[in-house]
């Protein structure tokens, strides 16, 4: 094991947690399920113990009449002046959960309803109507549940847990560490996947030692915000505070990387000199920004965007007179350009394709995105590249030379030129690594080595949809989902991957949603590209819709994601009727396909 004299590292959480820190609660359970009532029956107040009713629940509140809801209808109702509730009627049964998505507060009654769950219209998070559980991401927390009764007069009566009224979200019960449990589980990677995995392990009943190893010096945070808004500090970005990890006996090693994995001895060698034995390990080490081999790329003020410190250095380097160049027409580069254009003298995007985002969205949408940037005073230099970065006597970038020989003045160069997977430390571990650095995993996120689980950006995994082969996708939502699935399986349950990739961004006030995966031959546009209010259907050679994107047309992408998650598919024939291209959404409430 590591010496006490090894390199200093930061840690939060208790290395020797005390038993009395337990938060209580049943293993793997939420605070309560949504007690619901048949729409035609009267309430039964005797079904709840008197003491529990008096201590935990409010008095009944009438919110509507049972006749106000049709079958398979969602309705937002007022519980009190500060609390909104989502009321749903399915199969003659009423259920009630919190009305706002726990991620960014989207109104769930405008989302996608399917059998037993609702999907957020903005970013695709899913919640069970039975328990309020978060079942797909982004986000961390679950919804509060409400007891539902129907009076003999047909009034719908709701009772809330008093502890749920203070907030619109709820953390699943987590067990405490037991000193007699000598197991050690390690989570490597402090990104969204590792953060979810660590929490889920405690939620699923793991009571042994739990270590979260993070290369960055910050507690896990929402890194997708940093390229969109560069003035946020860690307190505004982090998922949980230090007290949360201490309370739940999760050791967080900050500023510590993984240097070697020895699967024969079941040991993780860390950059601080420590060697830790594990029983099971989850690896979600993500990506690092790629710097292309361009002459001068190592000059000062040539930046990448991947971590919070990257955006801090960018903000420190620019002023009102700065001339910024962004290399690459990727989402990262475009988001950075949009975030900076109002703060500097000029921003130029240099991309090698004919239009930005062509590979993802096609020529038509890419052309409209380019116009959006030009309308917002961003200069677009497409079908180009940078052949040299030219510095001044101080070693700072002063100009960039484009592929055609043109020179642009440049005080800051931002590289949005892709990424490399952080799996180098797995060399000689026995874990098989693909040529691109990804790791093949089973449908339960276990690698070829037992007790070694892999997820997030570095996982080559199956997804729901048309992709029969494994795919390597770097989506924030998918990374969080992997963390949950891995933790459930590490704890001894069996949970198969069933995720649909869901991507989102916000550029100049335009929210772009995208769900699905796969190649396409045609892009069918429904709506107005000019007005940025459209749905795009991506159709492959077999006339199957592989993905759907939208701007200003929620919840259509969430509905498509939910359709695919049910094992159903969408074909060209379903969207050919120009007068009613959304008729296919009724398939969401049809019975699930029978699997033999």
Coordinates of C-alpha atoms in Angstrom, one line a residue:
X1 CA 0.0 0.0 0.0
X2 CA 1.0 3.6 -0.4
X3 CA 3.4 5.3 2.0
X4 CA 2.3 8.1 4.2
X5 CA 5.0 10.1 2.6
X6 CA 3.6 9.9 -0.9
X7 CA 2.4 12.9 -2.9
X8 CA -0.2 15.0 -1.1
X9 CA -3.8 14.8 -2.3
X10 CA -7.0 16.3 -1.4
X11 CA -9.8 14.1 0.0
X12 CA -13.3 14.6 1.3
X13 CA -15.4 12.1 3.1
X14 CA -14.4 10.0 6.1
X15 CA -11.8 7.3 5.7
X16 CA -13.2 5.6 8.8
X17 CA -16.9 6.4 8.8
X18 CA -19.0 6.2 11.9
X19 CA -21.9 3.8 12.0
X20 CA -24.2 6.5 13.5
X21 CA -24.0 8.5 10.3
X22 CA -26.6 6.3 8.6
X23 CA -29.5 8.1 7.0
X24 CA -31.7 5.1 7.4
X25 CA -34.2 3.9 4.9
X26 CA -34.6 0.6 3.1
X27 CA -32.0 -0.5 0.7
X28 CA -32.7 0.7 -2.8
X29 CA -36.0 2.4 -1.9
X30 CA -37.2 5.9 -2.3
X31 CA -39.0 7.7 0.5
X32 CA -42.3 6.4 -0.7
X33 CA -44.1 5.2 -3.7
X34 CA -47.0 7.1 -5.1
X35 CA -50.0 5.7 -3.4
X36 CA -52.7 6.0 -6.0
X37 CA -56.3 5.3 -6.3
X38 CA -58.7 4.0 -9.0
X39 CA -60.4 6.9 -10.6
X40 CA -63.7 5.4 -9.8
X41 CA -63.1 4.5 -6.1
X42 CA -63.3 6.6 -3.0
X43 CA -60.3 7.3 -0.8
X44 CA -59.3 5.0 2.0
X45 CA -57.7 7.0 4.8
X46 CA -57.5 3.8 6.9
X47 CA -54.9 2.4 4.6
X48 CA -52.1 4.5 6.2
X49 CA -51.0 4.1 9.8
X50 CA -52.3 7.0 12.0
X51 CA -48.9 7.9 13.3
X52 CA -47.3 8.0 9.8
X53 CA -50.2 10.0 8.5
X54 CA -50.0 12.5 11.3
X55 CA -46.2 12.9 11.2
X56 CA -45.2 12.6 7.6
X57 CA -48.2 13.6 5.4
X58 CA -50.2 16.8 5.0
X59 CA -53.9 16.9 5.2
X60 CA -55.7 16.1 1.9
X61 CA -55.9 18.9 -0.6
X62 CA -58.6 18.9 -3.4
X63 CA -56.9 19.7 -6.7
X64 CA -59.5 18.9 -9.3
X65 CA -62.4 16.6 -10.1
X66 CA -61.7 13.1 -11.4
X67 CA -63.8 13.9 -14.5
X68 CA -61.2 16.6 -15.4
X69 CA -58.8 14.0 -16.6
X70 CA -59.2 11.7 -19.6
X71 CA -57.4 8.4 -20.0
X72 CA -53.7 8.9 -20.8
X73 CA -53.8 12.6 -19.9
X74 CA -51.3 14.6 -18.0
X75 CA -52.5 17.6 -16.0
X76 CA -50.5 20.1 -13.9
X77 CA -52.4 21.0 -10.7
X78 CA -51.7 23.4 -7.8
X79 CA -51.2 21.7 -4.4
X80 CA -50.5 25.0 -2.8
X81 CA -49.3 28.4 -3.9
X82 CA -45.7 27.2 -4.1
X83 CA -46.1 23.5 -5.2
X84 CA -47.2 22.2 -8.6
X85 CA -48.0 18.5 -9.1
X86 CA -48.2 16.3 -12.2
X87 CA -51.4 14.3 -12.2
X88 CA -51.7 11.4 -14.6
X89 CA -54.5 9.0 -15.4
X90 CA -53.6 5.7 -16.9
X91 CA -55.6 2.4 -17.0
X92 CA -58.2 4.1 -14.9
X93 CA -55.6 4.9 -12.2
X94 CA -54.4 8.2 -10.9
X95 CA -50.8 8.9 -10.0
X96 CA -49.1 12.1 -8.9
X97 CA -45.5 13.2 -8.9
X98 CA -43.6 16.5 -8.9
X99 CA -44.4 18.7 -11.8
X100 CA -40.9 19.9 -12.7
X101 CA -38.0 17.9 -14.1
X102 CA -35.2 17.7 -11.5
X103 CA -32.5 18.6 -14.1
X104 CA -33.5 22.2 -15.3
X105 CA -37.1 22.5 -14.1
X106 CA -38.9 21.7 -17.4
X107 CA -42.7 21.4 -17.0
X108 CA -43.3 17.6 -17.2
X109 CA -46.9 17.9 -18.3
X110 CA -45.6 19.1 -21.7
X111 CA -43.3 16.1 -22.0
X112 CA -43.7 12.6 -23.5
X113 CA -46.0 10.2 -21.7
X114 CA -45.7 6.5 -22.2
X115 CA -46.8 3.5 -20.1
X116 CA -45.8 4.1 -16.5
X117 CA -43.3 7.0 -17.0
X118 CA -42.9 10.5 -18.3
X119 CA -39.9 11.9 -20.3
X120 CA -38.7 15.5 -19.9
X121 CA -39.5 17.6 -23.1
X122 CA -36.2 19.5 -23.0
X123 CA -33.4 17.0 -22.3
X124 CA -34.9 13.6 -22.1
X125 CA -34.7 12.6 -18.5
X126 CA -37.3 9.9 -17.5
X127 CA -39.2 9.4 -14.3
X128 CA -41.3 6.5 -13.0
X129 CA -44.9 7.5 -12.3
X130 CA -45.1 4.8 -9.7
X131 CA -42.1 5.8 -7.5
X132 CA -40.8 9.1 -8.9
X133 CA -37.5 7.4 -9.6
X134 CA -35.2 8.9 -12.2
X135 CA -34.7 6.2 -14.8
X136 CA -32.8 8.0 -17.5
X137 CA -30.8 11.2 -17.4
X138 CA -29.6 14.0 -17.3
X139 CA -30.0 15.0 -13.7
X140 CA -29.4 13.3 -10.4
X141 CA -32.5 13.6 -8.3
X142 CA -36.0 12.0 -8.3
X143 CA -39.4 13.4 -8.1
X144 CA -41.5 13.6 -4.9
X145 CA -44.6 11.4 -4.9
X146 CA -48.0 12.2 -3.6
X147 CA -50.7 10.1 -2.1
X148 CA -53.8 10.1 -4.3
X149 CA -57.4 9.6 -3.1
X150 CA -60.8 10.1 -4.8
X151 CA -63.6 11.2 -2.6
X152 CA -67.2 9.9 -3.0
X153 CA -68.0 13.2 -4.6
X154 CA -65.3 12.7 -7.3
X155 CA -62.8 15.1 -5.9
X156 CA -59.1 14.2 -6.4
X157 CA -57.4 14.6 -3.0
X158 CA -53.6 14.8 -2.7
X159 CA -51.4 14.4 0.4
X160 CA -47.7 15.3 0.3
X161 CA -44.9 14.2 2.5
X162 CA -44.0 17.3 4.5
X163 CA -40.3 16.8 3.9
X164 CA -41.0 17.0 0.1
X165 CA -42.7 20.4 0.2
X166 CA -39.5 22.3 0.7
X167 CA -38.1 21.3 -2.8
X168 CA -39.2 20.0 -6.1
X169 CA -36.7 17.2 -6.1
X170 CA -35.7 14.3 -3.9
X171 CA -32.6 12.2 -3.2
X172 CA -33.0 8.4 -3.1
X173 CA -32.3 6.9 0.3
X174 CA -28.7 6.0 0.8
X175 CA -27.2 3.4 3.2
X176 CA -24.2 4.2 5.4
X177 CA -20.9 2.4 5.4
X178 CA -20.7 -0.5 7.8
X179 CA -17.2 -1.0 9.3
X180 CA -17.7 -4.8 9.3
X181 CA -18.1 -4.7 5.5
X182 CA -14.5 -5.1 4.4
X183 CA -15.2 -4.8 0.7
X184 CA -13.8 -1.8 -1.3
X185 CA -15.4 -0.5 -4.5
X186 CA -13.5 2.1 -6.5
X187 CA -15.0 4.6 -9.0
X188 CA -12.3 6.1 -11.3
X189 CA -13.4 9.4 -12.9
X190 CA -15.0 12.4 -11.3
X191 CA -17.2 13.2 -14.3
X192 CA -21.0 12.7 -14.6
X193 CA -20.7 9.0 -15.0
X194 CA -18.5 8.4 -11.9
X195 CA -20.6 10.8 -9.8
X196 CA -23.9 8.9 -10.6
X197 CA -22.2 5.5 -10.1
X198 CA -20.9 6.5 -6.6
X199 CA -24.3 7.7 -5.5
X200 CA -26.2 4.7 -6.9
X201 CA -23.9 2.3 -5.2
X202 CA -25.0 3.7 -1.8
X203 CA -28.6 3.8 -3.0
X204 CA -28.5 0.1 -4.0
X205 CA -27.3 -1.0 -0.6
X206 CA -23.5 -1.2 -0.9
X207 CA -22.1 -0.7 2.6
X208 CA -18.4 -1.2 2.1
X209 CA -15.6 1.3 1.6
X210 CA -16.3 3.5 -1.5
X211 CA -13.6 5.7 -3.1
X212 CA -14.2 8.2 -5.9
X213 CA -10.9 9.0 -7.7
X214 CA -11.0 12.3 -9.6
X215 CA -8.1 13.8 -11.6
X216 CA -9.5 17.3 -11.3
X217 CA -9.3 19.3 -8.1
X218 CA -13.0 19.9 -8.0
X219 CA -15.9 17.9 -6.8
X220 CA -18.0 16.4 -9.7
X221 CA -19.7 19.1 -11.6
X222 CA -21.8 19.8 -14.7
X223 CA -19.1 20.2 -17.3
X224 CA -21.5 20.7 -20.2
X225 CA -22.2 24.2 -19.0
X226 CA -18.6 25.4 -19.2
X227 CA -18.5 25.9 -23.0
X228 CA -21.9 27.6 -23.0
X229 CA -21.4 30.0 -20.1
X230 CA -17.8 30.7 -19.2
X231 CA -18.4 32.8 -16.1
X232 CA -19.7 30.1 -13.7
X233 CA -17.7 29.1 -10.7
X234 CA -17.6 25.6 -9.1
X235 CA -20.3 26.4 -6.5
X236 CA -22.7 27.0 -9.4
X237 CA -21.6 23.9 -11.3
X238 CA -21.0 21.1 -8.9
X239 CA -23.6 18.3 -8.4
X240 CA -23.2 18.0 -4.6
X241 CA -21.3 19.8 -1.9
X242 CA -18.6 18.3 0.3
X243 CA -21.0 17.7 3.1
X244 CA -23.0 15.3 0.9
X245 CA -20.1 13.0 0.3
X246 CA -19.1 13.1 4.0
X247 CA -22.6 12.3 5.0
X248 CA -22.8 9.2 2.8
X249 CA -19.3 7.9 3.5
X250 CA -18.0 8.4 0.0
X251 CA -14.2 9.2 0.0
X252 CA -13.4 11.6 -2.8
X253 CA -9.8 11.8 -3.8
X254 CA -9.3 15.1 -5.6
X255 CA -6.3 15.8 -7.9
X256 CA -5.5 12.1 -8.2
X257 CA -5.4 10.2 -11.4
X258 CA -5.2 6.5 -12.2
X259 CA -1.7 5.4 -13.4
X260 CA -2.0 1.7 -13.6
X261 CA -4.6 -1.1 -13.2
X262 CA -3.4 -4.5 -12.0
X263 CA -6.4 -6.8 -12.5
X264 CA -4.5 -9.9 -11.4
X265 CA -3.9 -8.5 -8.0
X266 CA -7.0 -6.3 -8.2
X267 CA -5.1 -3.2 -7.4
X268 CA -5.4 0.4 -8.6
X269 CA -2.1 2.4 -8.7
X270 CA -2.8 6.1 -8.3
X271 CA -0.8 9.2 -9.3
X272 CA -0.3 10.1 -5.6
X273 CA 1.7 6.9 -5.0
X274 CA -1.2 5.0 -3.3
X275 CA -2.0 1.5 -4.3
X276 CA -5.6 0.5 -3.4
X277 CA -7.0 -3.1 -3.5
X278 CA -10.5 -3.3 -4.9
X279 CA -13.3 -5.9 -5.0
X280 CA -15.0 -4.2 -7.9
X281 CA -14.1 -1.1 -9.9
X282 CA -15.9 1.2 -12.3
X283 CA -13.8 3.1 -14.8
X284 CA -15.2 6.2 -16.4
X285 CA -12.1 8.3 -17.2
X286 CA -13.6 10.2 -20.1
X287 CA -11.7 12.1 -22.7
X288 CA -8.9 14.7 -23.1
X289 CA -8.9 17.4 -25.7
X290 CA -6.9 16.7 -28.8
X291 CA -4.3 19.1 -30.1
X292 CA -3.6 18.6 -33.8
X293 CA 0.0 18.7 -34.9
X294 CA 0.0 22.2 -36.3
X295 CA 3.2 24.3 -36.2
X296 CA 2.9 26.8 -33.3
X297 CA 0.0 24.9 -31.6
X298 CA 2.0 25.0 -28.3
X299 CA 2.1 28.8 -28.1
X300 CA 0.6 30.7 -25.2
X301 CA -3.1 31.5 -25.6
X302 CA -3.8 28.4 -27.6
X303 CA -6.6 26.8 -25.5
X304 CA -8.8 23.8 -25.4
X305 CA -12.2 23.4 -23.6
X306 CA -12.8 20.3 -21.6
X307 CA -12.5 21.2 -17.9
X308 CA -13.4 24.1 -15.6
X309 CA -9.8 25.3 -15.5
X310 CA -9.8 25.6 -19.3
X311 CA -12.6 28.1 -19.2
X312 CA -11.0 30.0 -16.4
X313 CA -7.9 30.4 -18.4
X314 CA -9.9 31.6 -21.5
X315 CA -11.8 34.2 -19.5
X316 CA -8.5 35.5 -18.0
X317 CA -7.0 35.7 -21.5
X318 CA -9.7 37.8 -23.3
X319 CA -10.9 41.4 -23.1
X320 CA -12.9 43.7 -25.2
X321 CA -10.1 44.2 -27.7
X322 CA -9.4 40.4 -28.1
X323 CA -9.6 38.7 -31.5
X324 CA -10.6 35.1 -31.1
X325 CA -10.4 32.3 -33.6
X326 CA -12.1 28.9 -33.0
X327 CA -10.8 26.0 -35.0
X328 CA -13.4 23.4 -35.7
X329 CA -17.1 23.6 -36.4
X330 CA -18.0 21.1 -33.6
X331 CA -20.5 21.8 -30.8
X332 CA -17.7 22.7 -28.4
X333 CA -16.2 25.3 -30.8
X334 CA -19.5 26.7 -31.8
X335 CA -20.7 27.0 -28.1
X336 CA -17.4 28.8 -27.2
X337 CA -17.8 31.2 -30.2
X338 CA -21.4 32.0 -29.1
X339 CA -20.4 32.5 -25.5
X340 CA -17.5 34.9 -26.4
X341 CA -18.8 37.0 -29.3
X342 CA -20.4 39.6 -27.2
X343 CA -17.4 40.0 -24.9
X344 CA -14.6 40.5 -27.4
X345 CA -13.7 42.5 -30.6
X346 CA -14.2 39.6 -33.0
X347 CA -14.8 35.8 -33.2
X348 CA -14.0 33.7 -36.3
X349 CA -14.9 30.1 -36.7
X350 CA -12.7 28.1 -39.0
X351 CA -14.1 24.7 -40.2
X352 CA -13.1 22.2 -42.9
X353 CA -16.6 21.2 -44.0
X354 CA -18.9 23.2 -46.2
X355 CA -21.2 24.1 -43.3
X356 CA -21.0 23.6 -39.5
X357 CA -22.4 20.4 -38.0
X358 CA -22.8 18.8 -41.4
X359 CA -22.0 15.3 -40.3
X360 CA -24.6 15.4 -37.5
X361 CA -27.4 17.3 -39.1
X362 CA -26.8 17.5 -42.9
X363 CA -26.3 20.4 -45.3
X364 CA -29.7 22.2 -44.9
X365 CA -29.6 22.5 -41.1
X366 CA -25.8 23.3 -41.2
X367 CA -26.4 26.1 -43.6
X368 CA -29.1 27.6 -41.3
X369 CA -26.8 27.3 -38.3
X370 CA -24.1 29.1 -40.2
X371 CA -26.5 32.0 -41.0
X372 CA -27.5 32.1 -37.3
X373 CA -23.8 32.7 -36.4
X374 CA -23.3 35.2 -39.1
X375 CA -26.4 37.1 -37.9
X376 CA -24.8 37.2 -34.5
X377 CA -21.5 38.7 -35.9
X378 CA -19.5 35.6 -35.8
X379 CA -17.3 35.3 -38.9
X380 CA -17.5 31.8 -40.6
X381 CA -14.6 30.6 -42.6
X382 CA -15.7 27.2 -43.9
X383 CA -13.9 24.7 -46.2
X384 CA -10.7 25.8 -44.6
X385 CA -8.3 25.0 -41.8
X386 CA -5.2 26.4 -40.0
X387 CA -1.8 25.5 -41.4
X388 CA 0.3 27.5 -38.9
X389 CA -0.1 29.4 -35.6
X390 CA 2.2 32.4 -35.6
X391 CA 3.5 33.9 -32.4
X392 CA 5.0 37.1 -31.2
X393 CA 8.3 37.7 -29.4
X394 CA 6.6 36.9 -26.1
X395 CA 5.5 33.4 -27.2
X396 CA 1.9 34.4 -27.5
X397 CA -0.3 33.7 -30.6
X398 CA -0.5 36.7 -32.8
X399 CA -1.8 35.3 -36.1
X400 CA -3.1 32.2 -37.7
X401 CA -2.5 31.2 -41.3
X402 CA -5.4 29.5 -43.0
X403 CA -5.1 26.7 -45.6
X404 CA -5.3 29.2 -48.5
X405 CA -2.5 31.3 -47.1
X406 CA -4.7 34.0 -45.6
X407 CA -3.6 35.3 -42.3
X408 CA -6.0 36.4 -39.5
X409 CA -5.0 38.4 -36.4
X410 CA -5.5 36.3 -33.4
X411 CA -5.1 36.9 -29.6
X412 CA -6.7 33.7 -28.6
X413 CA -7.1 30.4 -30.5
X414 CA -9.6 27.9 -29.2
X415 CA -9.2 24.3 -30.4
X416 CA -12.4 22.4 -30.9
X417 CA -10.6 19.6 -32.7
X418 CA -11.9 16.4 -31.1
X419 CA -10.7 14.3 -28.2
X420 CA -8.7 11.3 -27.2
X421 CA -9.9 8.6 -24.7
X422 CA -8.2 8.4 -21.3
X423 CA -7.5 4.7 -21.2
X424 CA -3.7 4.7 -21.5
X425 CA -3.4 3.5 -17.9
X426 CA -5.2 0.3 -18.9
X427 CA -2.3 -0.9 -21.0
X428 CA -1.1 -4.4 -19.8
X429 CA -4.0 -4.6 -17.4
X430 CA -5.7 -7.4 -19.3
X431 CA -8.6 -5.1 -20.2
X432 CA -8.9 -5.2 -24.0
X433 CA -8.6 -1.8 -25.6
X434 CA -9.8 -1.0 -29.1
X435 CA -7.7 1.0 -31.6
X436 CA -9.5 4.2 -30.8
X437 CA -8.9 3.7 -27.0
X438 CA -12.5 2.5 -26.2
X439 CA -13.3 -0.6 -24.2
X440 CA -15.9 -3.2 -25.3
X441 CA -18.4 -3.9 -22.5
X442 CA -21.3 -6.3 -22.1
X443 CA -24.9 -5.2 -21.9
X444 CA -24.3 -5.0 -18.1
X445 CA -21.2 -2.7 -18.6
X446 CA -18.6 -5.3 -17.5
X447 CA -15.4 -5.5 -19.4
X448 CA -13.7 -8.8 -20.5
X449 CA -12.1 -8.9 -17.0
X450 CA -14.5 -9.9 -14.2
X451 CA -15.3 -7.1 -11.6
X452 CA -14.0 -4.4 -13.9
X453 CA -16.8 -2.2 -15.2
X454 CA -16.4 0.5 -17.8
X455 CA -18.8 3.3 -18.8
X456 CA -19.1 6.8 -20.1
X457 CA -17.1 8.2 -23.0
X458 CA -14.6 5.3 -23.0
X459 CA -17.2 2.5 -23.3
X460 CA -18.0 0.8 -26.6
X461 CA -21.5 -0.4 -25.7
X462 CA -24.8 -1.4 -27.2
X463 CA -27.7 1.1 -27.4
X464 CA -31.4 0.9 -28.0
X465 CA -32.2 1.4 -31.7
X466 CA -30.9 0.2 -35.0
X467 CA -27.2 -0.1 -34.1
X468 CA -26.6 -3.9 -33.8
X469 CA -22.9 -3.4 -33.2
X470 CA -21.4 -1.6 -30.2
X471 CA -20.9 2.1 -30.5
X472 CA -18.7 4.6 -28.7
X473 CA -20.7 7.8 -28.0
X474 CA -19.6 10.7 -25.9
X475 CA -23.0 12.0 -24.7
X476 CA -23.5 13.5 -21.2
X477 CA -26.9 11.8 -20.8
X478 CA -25.5 8.4 -21.8
X479 CA -22.5 8.8 -19.4
X480 CA -24.8 9.3 -16.4
X481 CA -27.0 6.4 -17.4
X482 CA -24.0 4.1 -17.6
X483 CA -23.0 5.1 -14.1
X484 CA -26.4 4.0 -12.8
X485 CA -26.5 0.7 -14.7
X486 CA -22.9 -0.2 -13.7
X487 CA -23.7 0.5 -10.0
X488 CA -26.8 -1.7 -10.0
X489 CA -24.9 -4.6 -11.6
X490 CA -21.9 -4.1 -9.2
X491 CA -24.3 -4.5 -6.3
X492 CA -25.5 -7.9 -7.6
X493 CA -28.7 -7.0 -9.4
X494 CA -29.1 -7.6 -13.1
X495 CA -29.9 -4.5 -15.2
X496 CA -29.4 -4.4 -18.9
X497 CA -28.5 -1.3 -20.9
X498 CA -31.6 0.2 -22.5
X499 CA -30.6 3.7 -23.3
X500 CA -31.4 5.9 -26.3
X501 CA -28.8 8.5 -27.0
X502 CA -30.2 12.0 -26.3
X503 CA -28.2 15.2 -27.1
X504 CA -29.0 18.9 -26.5
X505 CA -27.4 22.3 -26.7
X506 CA -28.4 25.9 -26.6
X507 CA -26.9 28.4 -29.1
X508 CA -28.0 32.0 -29.3
X509 CA -31.2 31.1 -27.5
X510 CA -32.0 28.3 -29.9
X511 CA -32.5 24.9 -28.1
X512 CA -31.4 22.0 -30.3
X513 CA -32.5 18.5 -29.3
X514 CA -31.4 15.3 -30.9
X515 CA -32.2 11.6 -30.2
X516 CA -31.1 8.4 -31.8
X517 CA -28.1 7.2 -33.7
X518 CA -27.2 5.8 -37.1
X519 CA -26.3 6.7 -40.6
X520 CA -28.9 8.4 -42.8
X521 CA -29.6 9.0 -46.5
X522 CA -32.3 11.7 -46.4
X523 CA -33.2 14.5 -44.0
X524 CA -36.9 15.2 -44.0
X525 CA -37.7 18.7 -42.6
X526 CA -41.1 19.4 -41.1
X527 CA -41.6 23.1 -40.3
X528 CA -39.5 26.2 -41.0
X529 CA -35.7 26.3 -40.9
X530 CA -35.8 30.0 -41.4
X531 CA -37.9 30.6 -38.3
X532 CA -35.9 27.9 -36.3
X533 CA -39.1 26.0 -35.6
X534 CA -38.7 22.6 -37.2
X535 CA -38.4 18.8 -36.8
X536 CA -35.8 16.9 -38.8
X537 CA -36.2 13.2 -39.5
X538 CA -33.0 11.3 -40.5
X539 CA -34.0 8.4 -42.7
X540 CA -31.6 5.6 -43.7
X541 CA -31.4 3.3 -46.8
X542 CA -34.0 1.0 -45.4
X543 CA -36.5 3.9 -45.0
X544 CA -36.2 3.8 -41.2
X545 CA -35.9 6.9 -39.1
X546 CA -32.6 6.6 -37.2
X547 CA -32.7 9.9 -35.4
X548 CA -34.9 13.0 -34.9
X549 CA -33.7 16.6 -34.2
X550 CA -35.8 19.6 -33.5
X551 CA -35.7 23.3 -32.6
X552 CA -38.8 25.0 -31.0
X553 CA -40.9 21.8 -31.4
X554 CA -40.8 20.1 -28.0
X555 CA -41.6 17.4 -27.0
X556 CA -41.2 15.7 -30.4
X557 CA -37.6 14.5 -29.8
X558 CA -38.5 13.2 -26.3
X559 CA -41.4 11.3 -27.9
X560 CA -39.1 9.7 -30.4
X561 CA -36.6 8.7 -27.7
X562 CA -39.4 7.2 -25.7
X563 CA -40.7 5.3 -28.8
X564 CA -37.3 3.7 -29.4
X565 CA -36.9 2.9 -25.8
X566 CA -40.0 0.8 -26.0
X567 CA -38.5 -1.3 -28.8
X568 CA -40.6 0.3 -31.5
X569 CA -39.4 1.9 -34.6
X570 CA -40.4 4.7 -37.0
X571 CA -40.5 4.4 -40.7
X572 CA -40.7 6.8 -43.7
X573 CA -44.3 5.8 -44.1
X574 CA -45.2 7.1 -40.7
X575 CA -44.1 10.7 -41.6
X576 CA -45.1 10.9 -45.2
X577 CA -48.4 12.6 -44.5
X578 CA -47.5 16.3 -44.6
X579 CA -50.8 17.3 -43.0
X580 CA -50.1 15.2 -39.9
X581 CA -46.5 14.1 -39.5
X582 CA -46.9 13.7 -35.8
X583 CA -49.6 11.1 -36.0
X584 CA -46.9 8.5 -35.1
X585 CA -46.8 9.8 -31.5
X586 CA -49.9 7.8 -30.7
X587 CA -47.7 4.7 -30.9
X588 CA -46.3 5.6 -27.5
X589 CA -49.4 4.4 -25.7
X590 CA -49.9 1.3 -27.8
X591 CA -49.0 -2.1 -26.1
X592 CA -45.4 -3.0 -26.1
X593 CA -44.3 -5.5 -28.7
X594 CA -44.3 -9.1 -27.6
X595 CA -40.9 -10.7 -27.3
X596 CA -40.7 -14.4 -27.9

